[in-house]
Amino acid sequence: MAKNEVKVTAKVTLDFAKDLPKILNKAVGDEVGRVMKTEVEKYLDAGLSPVEGHGKFEKYKDPAKYPADEKSRLPVNLRLTGKMRAAITHWTEGDTLKFGIKKPDSPEGIRAGAHNEGTEHLPMRRFIPTEQGEKFKERINNAVRKVYAKFLDAMIVKSNRSGRKAG
Amino acid sequence: MGEALKDATLIAVAAQQSPIAGHGAFKKLSKSYAAKKRESGADPVPNLEFDGNMLSALDVRSVGNHLEIGVFGSEAPKADGHNDLSGSSRIPTRRFIPDEGEAYKPSIQQEIDEIINEVLAENAGISEDSFSGVETSSELYAVLQEALPGLLRSEVRSAVLSNSKLSRLLMDLDLFDLL
């Protein structure tokens, strides 16, 4: 697979962004991105894919060879130096919030792509949903919905302070 | 929902914490066992992972109208060693499956409730017609609670705010601020 074919970004196609586009301002986007990263990290620390339809990451085939003495053989947490995981981030492109590795051709991006898609030498260990309809697991989606709920709640409080009927 | 519960369990265990209310951080490993784990290449911490087979066998099954979580099959004895649900384990209890009468930690229970309520809200069949004549907060909640029976007002509010379609509908009907 050519390097530039590897995709390690997810369009955050959440219902909220579609139904309530004005809600997706920078503050909301930043908090959604932060929450997604926190939740994804918890999954990776447990050796578990955060992507729906995928389970625990496949174990190392020959742990004596890799990871040998470099780190523990379990859990398989996609962390050796920490650089790839540190590169997981969020950003906006127009009206779309994106999450993943921003520079797919960077060393971290290439490594991430290899894990995410698998190669002839590496089993697939999916940690970013592909843009072919995959999504994060429901616990992560729930955490994100709560971010939007919080911002919507603040809108109600603000509006009611300016005087609306309660009944 | 079952998958969410399994994930919450595995994530807590990886953090060396029990997901069960009334149980805290897992007891540290004995020096000898920690050394054994270290020599084998596993993390010398109480994360219930030596070869990974037991946690891989954690499963959630639908039984009637409830869910059953457990470690079934050949890994079950190992799981009972840690959970001591049989009362005959000789190793420190590191509970990751609730015993009869036990519950999950409130944070996990709340997550599961939120996920359930989101599904209920999504499938409640609430439409523009449902709000015909609604002008006050009380009237709004009467409609919502009828569509989402069994939920407290605060849970109804939470479920609506977490559902983009419902939130959008209420905004379009100029009823959103009544929440």
PDB file of C-alpha atoms in Angstrom, chain B residues 57-148:
ATOM      1  CA  ALA B  57     -13.147 -14.934  27.216  1.00  0.00           C
ATOM      2  CA  LEU B  58     -15.174 -12.253  29.040  1.00  0.00           C
ATOM      3  CA  ASP B  59     -18.547 -12.250  27.354  1.00  0.00           C
ATOM      4  CA  VAL B  60     -22.018 -10.801  27.680  1.00  0.00           C
ATOM      5  CA  ARG B  61     -25.023 -12.957  26.825  1.00  0.00           C
ATOM      6  CA  SER B  62     -28.662 -12.051  26.438  1.00  0.00           C
ATOM      7  CA  VAL B  63     -30.803 -14.264  28.694  1.00  0.00           C
ATOM      8  CA  GLY B  64     -34.515 -13.505  28.497  1.00  0.00           C
ATOM      9  CA  ASN B  65     -34.891  -9.817  29.234  1.00  0.00           C
ATOM     10  CA  HIS B  66     -31.590  -9.383  30.995  1.00  0.00           C
ATOM     11  CA  LEU B  67     -27.883  -9.587  30.290  1.00  0.00           C
ATOM     12  CA  GLU B  68     -25.453 -12.064  31.793  1.00  0.00           C
ATOM     13  CA  ILE B  69     -21.770 -11.139  31.972  1.00  0.00           C
ATOM     14  CA  GLY B  70     -19.120 -13.649  32.786  1.00  0.00           C
ATOM     15  CA  VAL B  71     -16.196 -15.766  31.722  1.00  0.00           C
ATOM     16  CA  PHE B  72     -17.556 -18.971  30.280  1.00  0.00           C
ATOM     17  CA  GLY B  73     -15.907 -22.181  29.140  1.00  0.00           C
ATOM     18  CA  SER B  74     -12.399 -23.293  29.958  1.00  0.00           C
ATOM     19  CA  GLU B  75     -11.299 -19.943  31.391  1.00  0.00           C
ATOM     20  CA  ALA B  76     -14.160 -19.887  33.943  1.00  0.00           C
ATOM     21  CA  PRO B  77     -12.178 -21.506  36.794  1.00  0.00           C
ATOM     22  CA  LYS B  78      -9.451 -18.895  36.428  1.00  0.00           C
ATOM     23  CA  ALA B  79     -12.058 -16.139  36.579  1.00  0.00           C
ATOM     24  CA  ASP B  80     -13.532 -17.654  39.727  1.00  0.00           C
ATOM     25  CA  GLY B  81     -10.090 -17.701  41.244  1.00  0.00           C
ATOM     26  CA  HIS B  82     -10.008 -13.924  40.954  1.00  0.00           C
ATOM     27  CA  ASN B  83     -13.683 -13.233  41.696  1.00  0.00           C
ATOM     28  CA  ASP B  84     -14.206 -15.947  44.298  1.00  0.00           C
ATOM     29  CA  LEU B  85     -17.921 -16.177  43.564  1.00  0.00           C
ATOM     30  CA  SER B  86     -17.751 -19.841  44.583  1.00  0.00           C
ATOM     31  CA  GLY B  87     -16.185 -18.991  47.955  1.00  0.00           C
ATOM     32  CA  SER B  88     -13.412 -21.508  47.440  1.00  0.00           C
ATOM     33  CA  SER B  89     -10.646 -19.373  45.918  1.00  0.00           C
ATOM     34  CA  ARG B  90      -7.297 -19.270  47.661  1.00  0.00           C
ATOM     35  CA  ILE B  91      -5.946 -16.168  45.959  1.00  0.00           C
ATOM     36  CA  PRO B  92      -6.766 -12.527  46.837  1.00  0.00           C
ATOM     37  CA  THR B  93     -10.174 -11.477  45.570  1.00  0.00           C
ATOM     38  CA  ARG B  94     -10.000  -9.156  42.605  1.00  0.00           C
ATOM     39  CA  ARG B  95     -13.679  -8.830  41.717  1.00  0.00           C
ATOM     40  CA  PHE B  96     -14.504  -7.925  38.131  1.00  0.00           C
ATOM     41  CA  ILE B  97     -17.832  -9.738  37.824  1.00  0.00           C
ATOM     42  CA  PRO B  98     -20.600  -8.755  40.257  1.00  0.00           C
ATOM     43  CA  ASP B  99     -21.806 -11.301  42.759  1.00  0.00           C
ATOM     44  CA  GLU B 100     -25.527 -11.718  43.549  1.00  0.00           C
ATOM     45  CA  GLY B 101     -26.768  -8.454  44.995  1.00  0.00           C
ATOM     46  CA  GLU B 102     -23.706  -6.482  43.897  1.00  0.00           C
ATOM     47  CA  ALA B 103     -23.808  -3.606  41.472  1.00  0.00           C
ATOM     48  CA  TYR B 104     -21.386  -1.901  39.165  1.00  0.00           C
ATOM     49  CA  LYS B 105     -19.752   1.319  40.271  1.00  0.00           C
ATOM     50  CA  PRO B 106     -22.083   4.327  39.943  1.00  0.00           C
ATOM     51  CA  SER B 107     -20.045   5.834  37.087  1.00  0.00           C
ATOM     52  CA  ILE B 108     -20.389   2.634  35.050  1.00  0.00           C
ATOM     53  CA  GLN B 109     -24.060   2.215  35.928  1.00  0.00           C
ATOM     54  CA  GLN B 110     -24.723   5.804  34.899  1.00  0.00           C
ATOM     55  CA  GLU B 111     -23.012   5.269  31.545  1.00  0.00           C
ATOM     56  CA  ILE B 112     -25.130   2.216  30.834  1.00  0.00           C
ATOM     57  CA  ASP B 113     -28.309   4.059  31.863  1.00  0.00           C
ATOM     58  CA  GLU B 114     -27.406   6.945  29.538  1.00  0.00           C
ATOM     59  CA  ILE B 115     -26.858   4.584  26.630  1.00  0.00           C
ATOM     60  CA  ILE B 116     -30.180   2.859  27.299  1.00  0.00           C
ATOM     61  CA  ASN B 117     -31.998   6.197  27.591  1.00  0.00           C
ATOM     62  CA  GLU B 118     -30.486   7.348  24.300  1.00  0.00           C
ATOM     63  CA  VAL B 119     -31.887   4.254  22.578  1.00  0.00           C
ATOM     64  CA  LEU B 120     -35.279   4.872  24.194  1.00  0.00           C
ATOM     65  CA  ALA B 121     -35.265   8.503  23.078  1.00  0.00           C
ATOM     66  CA  GLU B 122     -34.227   7.526  19.559  1.00  0.00           C
ATOM     67  CA  ASN B 123     -37.075   4.997  19.294  1.00  0.00           C
ATOM     68  CA  ALA B 124     -39.786   6.880  21.198  1.00  0.00           C
ATOM     69  CA  GLY B 125     -41.575   7.963  18.029  1.00  0.00           C
ATOM     70  CA  ILE B 126     -41.704  11.587  19.149  1.00  0.00           C
ATOM     71  CA  SER B 127     -42.685  13.918  16.327  1.00  0.00           C
ATOM     72  CA  GLU B 128     -43.841  17.480  15.795  1.00  0.00           C
ATOM     73  CA  ASP B 129     -47.465  16.380  16.337  1.00  0.00           C
ATOM     74  CA  SER B 130     -46.582  15.136  19.830  1.00  0.00           C
ATOM     75  CA  PHE B 131     -46.157  18.742  20.962  1.00  0.00           C
ATOM     76  CA  SER B 132     -49.387  20.166  19.632  1.00  0.00           C
ATOM     77  CA  GLY B 133     -50.695  22.787  22.069  1.00  0.00           C
ATOM     78  CA  VAL B 134     -47.625  22.669  24.345  1.00  0.00           C
ATOM     79  CA  GLU B 135     -46.854  26.083  25.759  1.00  0.00           C
ATOM     80  CA  THR B 136     -45.323  25.504  29.181  1.00  0.00           C
ATOM     81  CA  SER B 137     -42.503  23.509  30.680  1.00  0.00           C
ATOM     82  CA  SER B 138     -44.926  21.267  32.590  1.00  0.00           C
ATOM     83  CA  GLU B 139     -46.836  20.505  29.402  1.00  0.00           C
ATOM     84  CA  LEU B 140     -43.598  19.765  27.581  1.00  0.00           C
ATOM     85  CA  TYR B 141     -42.425  17.329  30.222  1.00  0.00           C
ATOM     86  CA  ALA B 142     -45.838  15.673  30.333  1.00  0.00           C
ATOM     87  CA  VAL B 143     -45.469  14.829  26.651  1.00  0.00           C
ATOM     88  CA  LEU B 144     -41.877  13.688  26.995  1.00  0.00           C
ATOM     89  CA  GLN B 145     -42.478  11.546  30.068  1.00  0.00           C
ATOM     90  CA  GLU B 146     -45.401   9.855  28.387  1.00  0.00           C
ATOM     91  CA  ALA B 147     -43.139   9.007  25.461  1.00  0.00           C
ATOM     92  CA  LEU B 148     -40.313   7.935  27.796  1.00  0.00           C
TER      93      LEU B 148
END
